[in-house]
Short mmCIF file of C-alpha atoms and ligand atoms in Angstrom, two decimals:
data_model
loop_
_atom_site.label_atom_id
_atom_site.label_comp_id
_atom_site.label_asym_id
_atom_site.label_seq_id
_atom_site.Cartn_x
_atom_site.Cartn_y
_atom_site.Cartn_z
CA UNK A 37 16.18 -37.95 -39.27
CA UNK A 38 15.21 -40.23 -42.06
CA UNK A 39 14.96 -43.60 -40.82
CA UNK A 40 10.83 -45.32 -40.08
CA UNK A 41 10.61 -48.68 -38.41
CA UNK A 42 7.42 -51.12 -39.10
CA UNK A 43 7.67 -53.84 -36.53
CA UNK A 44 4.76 -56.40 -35.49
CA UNK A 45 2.78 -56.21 -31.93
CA UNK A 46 2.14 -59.47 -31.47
CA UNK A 47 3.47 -62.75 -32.41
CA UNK A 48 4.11 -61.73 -35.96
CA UNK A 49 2.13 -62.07 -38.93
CA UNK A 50 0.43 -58.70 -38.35
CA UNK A 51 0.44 -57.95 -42.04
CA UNK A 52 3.28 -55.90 -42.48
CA UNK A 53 4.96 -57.12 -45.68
CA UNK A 54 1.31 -55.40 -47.78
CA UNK A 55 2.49 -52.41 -45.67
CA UNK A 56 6.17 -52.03 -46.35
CA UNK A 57 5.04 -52.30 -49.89
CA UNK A 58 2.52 -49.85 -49.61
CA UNK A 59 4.79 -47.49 -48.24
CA UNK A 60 7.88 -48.07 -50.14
CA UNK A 61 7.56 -45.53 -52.73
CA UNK A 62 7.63 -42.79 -50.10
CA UNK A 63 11.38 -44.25 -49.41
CA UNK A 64 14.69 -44.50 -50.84
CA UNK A 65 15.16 -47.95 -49.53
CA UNK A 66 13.78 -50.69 -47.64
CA UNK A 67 16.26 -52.87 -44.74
CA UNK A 68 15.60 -56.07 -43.17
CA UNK A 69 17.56 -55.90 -40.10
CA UNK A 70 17.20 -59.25 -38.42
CA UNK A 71 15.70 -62.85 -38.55
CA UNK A 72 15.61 -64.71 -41.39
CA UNK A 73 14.21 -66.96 -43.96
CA UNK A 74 11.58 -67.86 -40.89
CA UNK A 75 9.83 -64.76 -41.94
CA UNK A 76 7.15 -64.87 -45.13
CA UNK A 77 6.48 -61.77 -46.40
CA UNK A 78 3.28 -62.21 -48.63
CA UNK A 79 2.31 -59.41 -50.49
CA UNK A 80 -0.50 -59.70 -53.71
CA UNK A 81 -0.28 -57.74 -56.80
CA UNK A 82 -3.55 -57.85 -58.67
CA UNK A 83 -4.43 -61.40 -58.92
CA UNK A 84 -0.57 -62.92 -57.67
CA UNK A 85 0.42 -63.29 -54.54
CA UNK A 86 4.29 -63.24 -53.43
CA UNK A 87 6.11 -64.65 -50.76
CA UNK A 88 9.39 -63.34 -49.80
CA UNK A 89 11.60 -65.07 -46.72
CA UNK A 90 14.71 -62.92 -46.97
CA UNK A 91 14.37 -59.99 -49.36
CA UNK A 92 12.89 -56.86 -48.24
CA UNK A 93 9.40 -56.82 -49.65
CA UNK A 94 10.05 -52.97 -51.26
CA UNK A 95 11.80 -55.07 -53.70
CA UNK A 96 9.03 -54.67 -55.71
CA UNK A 97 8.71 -51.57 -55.50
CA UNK A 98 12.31 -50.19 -57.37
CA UNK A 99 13.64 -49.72 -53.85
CA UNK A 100 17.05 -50.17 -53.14
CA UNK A 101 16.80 -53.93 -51.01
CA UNK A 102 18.97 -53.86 -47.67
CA UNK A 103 19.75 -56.58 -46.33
CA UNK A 104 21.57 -55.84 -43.17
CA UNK A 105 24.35 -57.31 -40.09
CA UNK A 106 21.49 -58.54 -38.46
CA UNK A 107 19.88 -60.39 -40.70
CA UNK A 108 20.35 -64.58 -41.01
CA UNK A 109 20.80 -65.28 -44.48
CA UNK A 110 20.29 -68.53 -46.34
CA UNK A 111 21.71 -67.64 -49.44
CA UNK A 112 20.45 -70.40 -50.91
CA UNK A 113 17.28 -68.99 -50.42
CA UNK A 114 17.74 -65.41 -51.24
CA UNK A 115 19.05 -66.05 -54.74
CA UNK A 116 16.03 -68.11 -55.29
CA UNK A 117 14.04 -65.28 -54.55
CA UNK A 118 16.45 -62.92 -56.73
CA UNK A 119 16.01 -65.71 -59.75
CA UNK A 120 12.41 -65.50 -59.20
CA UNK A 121 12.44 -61.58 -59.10
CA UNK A 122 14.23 -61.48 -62.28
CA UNK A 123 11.82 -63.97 -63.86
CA UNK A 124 8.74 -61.97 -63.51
CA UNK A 125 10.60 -59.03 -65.09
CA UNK A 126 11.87 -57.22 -61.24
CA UNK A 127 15.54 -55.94 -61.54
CA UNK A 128 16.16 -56.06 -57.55
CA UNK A 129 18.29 -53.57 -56.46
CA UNK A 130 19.90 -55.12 -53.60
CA UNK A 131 22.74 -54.49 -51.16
CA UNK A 132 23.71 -57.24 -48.93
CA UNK A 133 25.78 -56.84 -45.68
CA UNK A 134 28.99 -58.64 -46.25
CA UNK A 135 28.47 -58.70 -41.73
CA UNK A 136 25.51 -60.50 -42.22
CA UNK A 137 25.96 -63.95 -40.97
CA UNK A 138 25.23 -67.40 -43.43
CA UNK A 139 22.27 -69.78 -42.74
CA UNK A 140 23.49 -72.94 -44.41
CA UNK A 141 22.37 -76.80 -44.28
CA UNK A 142 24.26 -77.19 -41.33
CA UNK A 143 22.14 -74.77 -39.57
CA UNK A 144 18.49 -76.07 -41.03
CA UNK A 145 19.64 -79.51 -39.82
CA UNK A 146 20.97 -78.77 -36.48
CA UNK A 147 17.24 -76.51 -36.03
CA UNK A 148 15.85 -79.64 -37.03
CA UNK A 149 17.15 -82.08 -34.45
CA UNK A 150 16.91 -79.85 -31.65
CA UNK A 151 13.39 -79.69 -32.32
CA UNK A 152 13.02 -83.44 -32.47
CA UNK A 153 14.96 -83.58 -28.94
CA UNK A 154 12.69 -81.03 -27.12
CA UNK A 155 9.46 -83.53 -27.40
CA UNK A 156 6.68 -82.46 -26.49
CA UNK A 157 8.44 -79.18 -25.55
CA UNK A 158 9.55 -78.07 -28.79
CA UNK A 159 9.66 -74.39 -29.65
CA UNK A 160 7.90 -74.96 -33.09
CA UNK A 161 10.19 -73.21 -35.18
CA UNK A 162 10.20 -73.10 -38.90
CA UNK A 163 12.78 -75.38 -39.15
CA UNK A 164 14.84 -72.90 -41.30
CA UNK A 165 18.16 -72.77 -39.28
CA UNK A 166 17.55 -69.74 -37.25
CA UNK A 167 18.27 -70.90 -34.04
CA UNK A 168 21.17 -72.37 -34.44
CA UNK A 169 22.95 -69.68 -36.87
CA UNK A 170 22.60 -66.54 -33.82
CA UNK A 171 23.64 -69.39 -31.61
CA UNK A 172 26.59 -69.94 -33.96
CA UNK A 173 27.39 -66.14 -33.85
CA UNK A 174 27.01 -65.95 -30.26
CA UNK A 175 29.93 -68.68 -29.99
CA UNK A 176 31.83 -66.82 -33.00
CA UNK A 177 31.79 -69.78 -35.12
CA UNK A 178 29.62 -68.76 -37.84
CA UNK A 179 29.98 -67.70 -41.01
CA UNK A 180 29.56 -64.04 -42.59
CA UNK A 181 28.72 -63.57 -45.84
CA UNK A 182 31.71 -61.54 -46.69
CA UNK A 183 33.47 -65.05 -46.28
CA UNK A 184 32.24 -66.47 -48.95
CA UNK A 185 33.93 -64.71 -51.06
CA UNK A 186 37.73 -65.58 -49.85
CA UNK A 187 37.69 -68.98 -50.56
CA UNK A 188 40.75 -69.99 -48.46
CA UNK A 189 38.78 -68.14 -45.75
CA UNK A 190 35.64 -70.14 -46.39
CA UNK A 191 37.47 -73.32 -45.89
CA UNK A 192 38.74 -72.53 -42.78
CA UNK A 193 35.45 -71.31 -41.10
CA UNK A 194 33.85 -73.87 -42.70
CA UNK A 195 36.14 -76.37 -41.57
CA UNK A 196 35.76 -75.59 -38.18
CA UNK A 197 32.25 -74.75 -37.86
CA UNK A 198 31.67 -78.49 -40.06
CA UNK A 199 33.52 -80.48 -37.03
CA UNK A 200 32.20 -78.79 -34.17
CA UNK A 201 28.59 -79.67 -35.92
CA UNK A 202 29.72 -83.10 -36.38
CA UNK A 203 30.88 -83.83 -33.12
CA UNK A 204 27.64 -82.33 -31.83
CA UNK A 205 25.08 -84.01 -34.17
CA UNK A 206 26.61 -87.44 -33.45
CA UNK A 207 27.17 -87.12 -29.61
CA UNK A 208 23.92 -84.93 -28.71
CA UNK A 209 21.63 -86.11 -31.61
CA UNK A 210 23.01 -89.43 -32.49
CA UNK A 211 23.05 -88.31 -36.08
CA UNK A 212 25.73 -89.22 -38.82
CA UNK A 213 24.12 -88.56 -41.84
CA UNK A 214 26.57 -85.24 -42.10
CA UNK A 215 26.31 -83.65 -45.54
CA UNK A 216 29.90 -83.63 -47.90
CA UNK A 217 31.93 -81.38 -46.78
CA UNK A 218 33.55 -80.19 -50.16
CA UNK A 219 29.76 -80.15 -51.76
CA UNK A 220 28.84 -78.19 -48.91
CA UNK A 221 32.08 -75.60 -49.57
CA UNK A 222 31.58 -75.60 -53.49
CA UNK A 223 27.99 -74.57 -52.63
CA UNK A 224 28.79 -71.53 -50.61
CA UNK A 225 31.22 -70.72 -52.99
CA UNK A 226 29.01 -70.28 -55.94
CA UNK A 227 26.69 -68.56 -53.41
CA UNK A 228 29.39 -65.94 -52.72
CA UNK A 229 30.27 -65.45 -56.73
CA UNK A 230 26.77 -65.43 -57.42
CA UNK A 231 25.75 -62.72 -54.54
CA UNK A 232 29.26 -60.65 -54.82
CA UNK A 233 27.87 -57.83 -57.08
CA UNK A 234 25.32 -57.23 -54.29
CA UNK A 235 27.81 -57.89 -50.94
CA UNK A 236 28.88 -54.48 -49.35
CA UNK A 237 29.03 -52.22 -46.24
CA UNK A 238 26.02 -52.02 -45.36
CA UNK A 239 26.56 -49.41 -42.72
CA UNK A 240 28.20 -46.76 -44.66
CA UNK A 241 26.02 -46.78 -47.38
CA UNK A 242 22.99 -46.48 -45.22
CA UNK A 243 24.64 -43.42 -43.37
CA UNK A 244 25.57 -42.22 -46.97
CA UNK A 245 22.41 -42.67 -47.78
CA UNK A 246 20.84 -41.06 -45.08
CA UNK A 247 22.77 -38.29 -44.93
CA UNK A 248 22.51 -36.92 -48.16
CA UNK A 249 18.58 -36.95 -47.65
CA UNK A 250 17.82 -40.22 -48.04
CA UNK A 251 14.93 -42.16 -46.43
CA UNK A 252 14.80 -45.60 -45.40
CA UNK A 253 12.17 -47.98 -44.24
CA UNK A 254 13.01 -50.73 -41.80
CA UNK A 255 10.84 -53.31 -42.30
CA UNK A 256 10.34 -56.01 -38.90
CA UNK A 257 10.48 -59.79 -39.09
CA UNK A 258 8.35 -61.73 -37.01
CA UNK A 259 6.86 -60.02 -33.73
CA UNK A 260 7.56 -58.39 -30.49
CA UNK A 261 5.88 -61.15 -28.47
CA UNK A 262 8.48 -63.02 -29.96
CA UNK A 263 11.44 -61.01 -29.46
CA UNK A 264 14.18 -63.34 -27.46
CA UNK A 265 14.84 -61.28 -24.53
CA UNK A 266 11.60 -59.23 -24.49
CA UNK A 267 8.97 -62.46 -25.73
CA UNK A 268 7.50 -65.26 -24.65
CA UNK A 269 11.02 -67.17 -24.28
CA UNK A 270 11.60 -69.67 -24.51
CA UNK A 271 8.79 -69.72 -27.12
CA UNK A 272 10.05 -67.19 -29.08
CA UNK A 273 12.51 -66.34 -32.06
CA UNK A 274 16.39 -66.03 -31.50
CA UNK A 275 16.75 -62.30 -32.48
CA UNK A 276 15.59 -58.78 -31.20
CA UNK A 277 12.38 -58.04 -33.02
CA UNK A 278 11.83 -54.37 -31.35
CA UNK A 279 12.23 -51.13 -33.30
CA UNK A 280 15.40 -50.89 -31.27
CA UNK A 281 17.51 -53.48 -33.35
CA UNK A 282 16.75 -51.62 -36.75
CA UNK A 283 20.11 -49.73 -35.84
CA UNK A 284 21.88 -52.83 -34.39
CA UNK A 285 21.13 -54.63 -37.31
CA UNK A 286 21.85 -52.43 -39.99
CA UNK A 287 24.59 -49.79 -38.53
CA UNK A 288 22.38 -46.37 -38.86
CA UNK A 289 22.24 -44.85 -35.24
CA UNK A 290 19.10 -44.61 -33.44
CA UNK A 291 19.05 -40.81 -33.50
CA UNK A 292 18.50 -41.15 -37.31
CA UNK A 293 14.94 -42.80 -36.70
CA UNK A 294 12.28 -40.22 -36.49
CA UNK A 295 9.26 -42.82 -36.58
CA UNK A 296 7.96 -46.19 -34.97
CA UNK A 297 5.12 -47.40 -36.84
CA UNK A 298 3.70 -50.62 -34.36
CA UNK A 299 1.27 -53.22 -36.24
CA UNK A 300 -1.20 -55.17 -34.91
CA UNK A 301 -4.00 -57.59 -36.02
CA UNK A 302 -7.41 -56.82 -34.82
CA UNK A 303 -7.66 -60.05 -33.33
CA UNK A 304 -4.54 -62.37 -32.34
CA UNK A 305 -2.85 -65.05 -33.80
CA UNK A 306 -0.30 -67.47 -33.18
CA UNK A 307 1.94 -70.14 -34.49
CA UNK A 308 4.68 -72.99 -32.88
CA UNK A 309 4.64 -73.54 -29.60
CA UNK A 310 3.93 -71.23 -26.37
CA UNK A 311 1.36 -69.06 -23.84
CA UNK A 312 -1.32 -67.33 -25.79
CA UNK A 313 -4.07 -66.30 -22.96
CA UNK A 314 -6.55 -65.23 -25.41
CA UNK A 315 -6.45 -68.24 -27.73
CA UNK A 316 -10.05 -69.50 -28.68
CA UNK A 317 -9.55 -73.05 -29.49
CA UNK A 318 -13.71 -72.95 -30.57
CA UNK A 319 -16.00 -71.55 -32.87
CA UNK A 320 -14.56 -68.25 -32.55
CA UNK A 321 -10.91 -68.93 -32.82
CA UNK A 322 -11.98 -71.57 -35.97
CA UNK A 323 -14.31 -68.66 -37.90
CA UNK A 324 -10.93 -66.24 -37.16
CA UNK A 325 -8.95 -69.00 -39.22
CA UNK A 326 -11.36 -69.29 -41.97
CA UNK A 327 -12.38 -65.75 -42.51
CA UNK A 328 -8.76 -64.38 -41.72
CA UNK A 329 -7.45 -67.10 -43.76
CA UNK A 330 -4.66 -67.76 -40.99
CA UNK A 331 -2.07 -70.54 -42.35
CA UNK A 332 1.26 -69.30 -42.22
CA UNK A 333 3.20 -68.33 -45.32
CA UNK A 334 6.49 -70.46 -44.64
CA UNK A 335 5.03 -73.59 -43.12
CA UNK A 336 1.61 -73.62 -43.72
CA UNK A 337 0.60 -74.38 -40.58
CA UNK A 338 -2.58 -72.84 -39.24
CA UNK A 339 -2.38 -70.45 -36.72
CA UNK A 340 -3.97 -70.38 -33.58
CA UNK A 341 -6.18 -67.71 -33.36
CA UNK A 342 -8.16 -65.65 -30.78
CA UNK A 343 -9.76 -61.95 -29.59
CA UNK A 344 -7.27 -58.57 -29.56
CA UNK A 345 -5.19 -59.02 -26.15
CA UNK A 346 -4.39 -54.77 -25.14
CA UNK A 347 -1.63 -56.16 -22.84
CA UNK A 348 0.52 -57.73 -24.97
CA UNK A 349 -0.03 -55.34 -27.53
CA UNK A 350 0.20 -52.21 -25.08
CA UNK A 351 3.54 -53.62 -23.66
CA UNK A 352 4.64 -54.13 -27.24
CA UNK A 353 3.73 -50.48 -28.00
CA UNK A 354 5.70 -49.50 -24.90
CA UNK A 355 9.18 -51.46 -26.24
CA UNK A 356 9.37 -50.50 -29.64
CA UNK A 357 8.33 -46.50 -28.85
CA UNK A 358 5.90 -47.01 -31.26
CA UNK A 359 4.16 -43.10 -32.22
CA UNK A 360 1.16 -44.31 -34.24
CA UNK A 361 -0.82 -47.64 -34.88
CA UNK A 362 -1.83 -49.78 -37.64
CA UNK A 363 -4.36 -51.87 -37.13
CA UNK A 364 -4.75 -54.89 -39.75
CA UNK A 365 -7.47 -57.70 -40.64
CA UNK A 366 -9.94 -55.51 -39.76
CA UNK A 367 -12.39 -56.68 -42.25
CA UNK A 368 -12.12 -60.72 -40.55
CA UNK A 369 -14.32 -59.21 -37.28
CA UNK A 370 -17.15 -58.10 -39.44
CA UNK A 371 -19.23 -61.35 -38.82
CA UNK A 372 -19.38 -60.74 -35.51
CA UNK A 373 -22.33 -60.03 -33.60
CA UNK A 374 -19.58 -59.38 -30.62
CA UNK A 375 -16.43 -58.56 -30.38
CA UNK A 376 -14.12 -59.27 -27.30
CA UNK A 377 -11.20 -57.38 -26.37
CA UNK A 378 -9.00 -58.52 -23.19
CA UNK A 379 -8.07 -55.27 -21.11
CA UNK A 380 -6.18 -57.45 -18.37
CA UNK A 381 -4.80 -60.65 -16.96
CA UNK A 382 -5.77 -62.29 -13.70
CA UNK A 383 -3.14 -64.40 -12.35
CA UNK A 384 -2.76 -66.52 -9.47
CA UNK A 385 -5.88 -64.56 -8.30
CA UNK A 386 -4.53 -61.35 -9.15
CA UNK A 387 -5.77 -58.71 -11.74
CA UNK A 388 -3.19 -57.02 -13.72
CA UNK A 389 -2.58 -55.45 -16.86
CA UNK A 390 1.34 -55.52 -17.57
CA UNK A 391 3.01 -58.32 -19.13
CA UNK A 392 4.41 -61.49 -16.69
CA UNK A 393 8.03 -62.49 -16.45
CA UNK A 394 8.08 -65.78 -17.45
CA UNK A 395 6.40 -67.45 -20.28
CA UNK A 396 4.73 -70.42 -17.47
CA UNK A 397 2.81 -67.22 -15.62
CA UNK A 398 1.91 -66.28 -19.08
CA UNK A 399 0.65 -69.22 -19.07
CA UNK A 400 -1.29 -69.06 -16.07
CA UNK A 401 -3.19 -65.63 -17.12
CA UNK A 402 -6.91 -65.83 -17.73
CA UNK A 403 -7.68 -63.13 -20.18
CA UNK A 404 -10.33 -60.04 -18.38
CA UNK A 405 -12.77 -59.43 -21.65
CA UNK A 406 -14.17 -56.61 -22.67
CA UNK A 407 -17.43 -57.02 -25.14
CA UNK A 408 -18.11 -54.67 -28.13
CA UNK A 409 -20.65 -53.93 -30.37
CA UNK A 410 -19.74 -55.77 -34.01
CA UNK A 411 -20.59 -53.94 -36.75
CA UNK A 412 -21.99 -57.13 -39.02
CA UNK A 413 -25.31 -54.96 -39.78
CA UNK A 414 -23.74 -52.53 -41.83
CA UNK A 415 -23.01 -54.69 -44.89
CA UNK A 416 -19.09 -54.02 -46.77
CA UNK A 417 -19.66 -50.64 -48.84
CA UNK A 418 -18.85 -48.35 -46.12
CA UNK A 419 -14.72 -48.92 -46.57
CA UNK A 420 -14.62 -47.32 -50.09
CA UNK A 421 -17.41 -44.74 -48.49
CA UNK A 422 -14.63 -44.05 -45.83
CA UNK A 423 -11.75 -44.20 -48.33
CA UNK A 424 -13.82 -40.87 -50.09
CA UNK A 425 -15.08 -39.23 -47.12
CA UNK A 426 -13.50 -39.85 -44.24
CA UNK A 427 -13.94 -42.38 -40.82
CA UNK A 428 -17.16 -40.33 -40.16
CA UNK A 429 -18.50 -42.90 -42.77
CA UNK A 430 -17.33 -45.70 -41.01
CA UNK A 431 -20.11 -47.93 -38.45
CA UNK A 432 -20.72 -46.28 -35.14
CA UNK A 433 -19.79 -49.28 -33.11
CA UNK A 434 -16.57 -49.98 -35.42
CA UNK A 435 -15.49 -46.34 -34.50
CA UNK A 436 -15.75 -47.39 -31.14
CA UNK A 437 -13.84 -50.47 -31.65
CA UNK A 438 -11.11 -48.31 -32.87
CA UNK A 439 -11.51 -45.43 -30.35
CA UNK A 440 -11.54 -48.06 -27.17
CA UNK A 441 -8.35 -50.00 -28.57
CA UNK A 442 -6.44 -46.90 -28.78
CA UNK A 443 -7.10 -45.92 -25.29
CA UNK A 444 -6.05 -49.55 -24.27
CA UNK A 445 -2.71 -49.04 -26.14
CA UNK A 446 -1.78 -45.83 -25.26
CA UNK A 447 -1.30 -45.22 -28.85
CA UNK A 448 -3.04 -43.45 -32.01
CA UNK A 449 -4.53 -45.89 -34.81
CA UNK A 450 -3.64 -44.02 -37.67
CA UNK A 451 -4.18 -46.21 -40.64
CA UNK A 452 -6.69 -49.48 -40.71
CA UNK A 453 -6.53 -52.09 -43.25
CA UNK A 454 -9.19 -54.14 -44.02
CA UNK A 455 -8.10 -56.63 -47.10
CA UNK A 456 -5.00 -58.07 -48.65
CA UNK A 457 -4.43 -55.69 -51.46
CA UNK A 458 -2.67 -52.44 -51.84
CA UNK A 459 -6.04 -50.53 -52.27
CA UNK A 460 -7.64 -52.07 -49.00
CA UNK A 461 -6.04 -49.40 -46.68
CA UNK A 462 -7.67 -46.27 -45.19
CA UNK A 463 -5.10 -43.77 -43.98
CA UNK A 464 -6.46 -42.13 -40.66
CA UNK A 465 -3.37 -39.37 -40.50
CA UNK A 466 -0.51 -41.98 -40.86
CA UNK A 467 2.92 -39.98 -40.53
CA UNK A 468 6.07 -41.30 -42.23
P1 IMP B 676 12.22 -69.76 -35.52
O1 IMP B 676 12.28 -68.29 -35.66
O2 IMP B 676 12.10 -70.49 -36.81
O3 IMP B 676 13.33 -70.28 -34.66
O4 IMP B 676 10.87 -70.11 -34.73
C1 IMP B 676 10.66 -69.69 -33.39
C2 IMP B 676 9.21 -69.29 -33.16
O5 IMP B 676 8.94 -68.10 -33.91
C3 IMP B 676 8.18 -70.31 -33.63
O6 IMP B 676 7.06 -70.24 -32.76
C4 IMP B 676 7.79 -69.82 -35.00
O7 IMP B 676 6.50 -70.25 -35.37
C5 IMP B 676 7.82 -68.33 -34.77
N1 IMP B 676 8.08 -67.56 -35.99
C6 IMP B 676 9.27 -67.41 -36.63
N2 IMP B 676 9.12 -66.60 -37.70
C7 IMP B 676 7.84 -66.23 -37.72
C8 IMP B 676 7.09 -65.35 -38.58
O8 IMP B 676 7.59 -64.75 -39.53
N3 IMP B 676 5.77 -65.22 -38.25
C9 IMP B 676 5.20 -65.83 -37.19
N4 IMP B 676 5.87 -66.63 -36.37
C10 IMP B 676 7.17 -66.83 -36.63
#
C-alpha cells in the first residue's frame, strides 16, 4: 500500500507541481500518468522558477521520474526538458513507458486546425497535440514510444498514421502544407536513440518497486473539472484526470494506493473555453489575476478567475476519493474585506448543489454565495506565527474560512499554502 495520488479539484492549475516537489523526498518516485505537454508544472527554487510540461516535477528532487502508458509524450519536448535538467547540474533519473504513446508535429498541427474549424466554439486547447494523439490511440493508429526504437517499425506506423493525416488535413482542413515525411521519420528516430536508455516497462518496475517497499507519488495533470468523461466536455481535456487513472496510466493496481490527496485553489480559475458559474469578469475576478498572478504557464494566457465554487470542488472530492485537502493561493484572498464562497447552483429555477450533466446547464447555473469574513486586518506575520505554533495563531475569520469549506467538501483541509515557495506551506496533519 504505497502508492499517493495528488490530482487538481478544479480546472487545473491548483498548484500542485510546488506540492509534488514538496513532497517528493518522502517518495521513492514520482509518475505522471496521463496528459501531456498541455500541463506546466512551475515550481521556484530560491530565486528561479521552472516549468516542466512532461517530466514529473520530483525530478528535482533525485526521484526516480515515471513517465507512464498514459501519458502523451512529445519527445521533442521532454528531451528539451532533460537537456535543460542536465544544464543546471540535475542528473534526471527517468523511466519512460515504452506504452506511452508519441505526440509528434502531426499531432500539434492537426490540434491546431481543429481549433481553427470550431470558430467561435473552440475548446481553447494549448495547441500541443493532445487531442488528436488519444484520438489517434483510440483509432489504434498512433505511435508508442517503444516504436521508435525499431526503425522498420517506425516507418510503417509512421507511414500510415502520415497518410491518413494527409488525407484528413487536405479534405477536412483544406491544408497541404504537410511536413517531409523522411524529416519527420529521421526526427523520431533520433528521439528514440536519444530517449532509449530511459524507455522501459513501466509497469513492472513500478510493481517491483512497490513491492519491495517502495513508495510512489502520482502526480495529476490538469484538473478534474476537466476530466473527459467526468468534466465540463466538451470543454475539457482528452484524458481521465481522476485519482482513478493513476493505475490505468501507469500499470500499479488500485489496491496499491493507500492515499488521495485532492487540491484546490481558494478561489477558482479557469483557462480555454467553457461554463465557469462563478467567474467574476470585474473587479474581483481582475484583483484575483493580479494578486494570484493567474497567466498560465504553457500559453500565457490569463486565466479567468472567480470566488471558491464547493460544488464543483465537492463533486471533484467525491470522484477522485480524495481523504484529505489542500487548499492553495491562500495568501491571494487576504485583500479582501469579503470573501464569497458558492454553496449551490440554481438552475432553470431550481436550487441544487450536485454537479449538471451537460456542460450548456452548467452553463445555465447561477452561483448561491455565501459571504465570509476576510481576514485583511490582520497584516502577513501570522503564517510563520502558525508555521511555529500551530493554526490557533492563524485569524479568527480565516479559521472559519477553512472550517466552513471543509464542511462544504465533505473533506479535511489538512495542509494550506499560502505562497509559491517550498517554505510557504503549513501542514495541518497532512498524511502521506
Ligand atoms: P488540451 O488539453 O490542450 O486539449 O486543452 C483542453 C482544455 O484543457 C483547454 O481548456 C485548456 O486550457 C485546458 N488545459 C489543458 N491543460 C491544462 C493545464 O495544465 N492547466 C489548466 N488548463 C489546462
Amino acid at each position: 500500500m504505497s502508492g499517493a495520488v495528488i490530482v487538481g479539484l478544479q480546472w487545473g492549475d491548483e498548484g500542485k507541481g510546488k506540492l509534488v516537489d514538496l513532497f517528493a523526498p518522502k517518495f521513492d518516485a514520482v509518475a505522471r500518468f496521463q496528459g501531456g505537454s498541455n500541463a506546466g508544472h512551475t515550481v521556484v527554487i530560491g530565486d528561479e522558477k521552472r516549468v516542466f510540461h512532461v517530466m514529473p516535477s520530483g525530478a528535482l528532487q533525485g526521484r526516480l521520474c515515471i513517465v507512464g502508458s498514459g501519458v502523451a509524450v512529445d519527445t521533442g519536448i521532454l528531451l528539451e526538458e532533460l537537456s535543460t535538467l542536465e544544464g543546471a547540474g540535475v542528473k534526471p533519473k527517468l523511466l519512460l513507458s515504452g506504452r506511452a504513446q508519441v505526440t509528434t508535429r502531426l499531432h500539434r498541427i492537426h490540434d491546431g486546425l481543429e481549433e481553427a474549424r470550431r470558430g467561435s466554439g473552440a475548446v481553447g486547447t494549448t495547441r500541443r497535440g493532445i487531442g488528436p494523439t488519444y484520438s489517434d490511440r483510440a483509432l489504434r493508429v498512433g505511435l508508442k514510444v517503444a516504436d521508435l526504437l525499431e526503425p522498420d517499425i517506425l516507418e510503417d506506423r509512421l507511414r500510415v498514421l502520415y497518410e491518413l493525416k494527409k488525407k484528413i488535413f487536405k479534405e477536412v482542413y483544406g491544408y497541404t502544407d504537410m511536413p517531409d515525411f523522411d524529416g519527420l521519420y529521421d526526427e523520431l528516430l533520433d528521439h528514440g536513440r536519444r530517449l532509449r536508455g530511459y524507455i522501459g516497462k513501466v509497469e513492472y518496475e513500478l510493481n517491483r518497486l512497490v513491492s519491495s517497499g517502495g513508495r510512489v507519488l502520482f502526480e495529476g495533470a490538469q484538473g478534474t473539472l476537466l476530466d473527459v468523461d467526468y468534466g465540463t466536455y466538451p470543454y475539457s481535456t482528452s484524458s481521465n484526470t481522476v485519482a482513478a487513472a493513476s493505475s490505468v496510466g501507469t500499470g500499479l493496481p488500485p489496491n496499491r494506493i493507500s492515499h488521495v490527496v485532492g487540491v484546490a485553489k481558494a478561489y477558482t480559475t479557469r483557462v480555454g473555453s467553457g461554463p465557469f458559474p462563478t467567474e467574476d469578469k470585474g473587479e474581483h475576478g481582475s484583483i484575483l489575476r493580479d494578486l494570484g498572478k493567474e497567466y498560465g504557464s504553457t500559453t500565457g494566457r490569463p486565466r479567468r478567475c472567480g470566488w471558491f465554487d464547493a460544488v464543483i470542488v465537492r463533486y471533484a472530492a467525491m470522484l477522485n476519493g480524495a481523504d484529505q485537502i489542500i487548499l492553495t493561493k491562500l495568501d491571494v484572498l487576504s485583500d479582501f474585506e469579503k470573501i464569497k464562497v458558492a454553496t449551490a447552483y440554481r438552475i432553470d429555477g431550481e436550487e441544487t448543489d450536485e454537479m449538471p450533466l451537460t456542460a450548456e446547464e452548467l452553463d445555465r447555473a447561477k452561483p448561491v454565495y455565501e459571504e465570509l469574513e476576510g481576514w485583511r486586518s490582520y497584516g502577513y506575520g501570522f503564517w510563520r506565527k502558525a508555521r511555529e505554533e500551530g493554526e490557533d495563531a492563524l485569524p479568527k475569520p480565516l479559521r472559519g474560512y477553512l472550517a466552513r469549506l471543509e464542511e462544504l467538501i465533505g473533506v479535511q483541509i489538512r495542509g494550506v499554502s499560502y505562497g509559491p515557495s517550498r517554505e510557504e506551506f503549513l501542514d495541518l496533519g497532512l498524511e502521506l
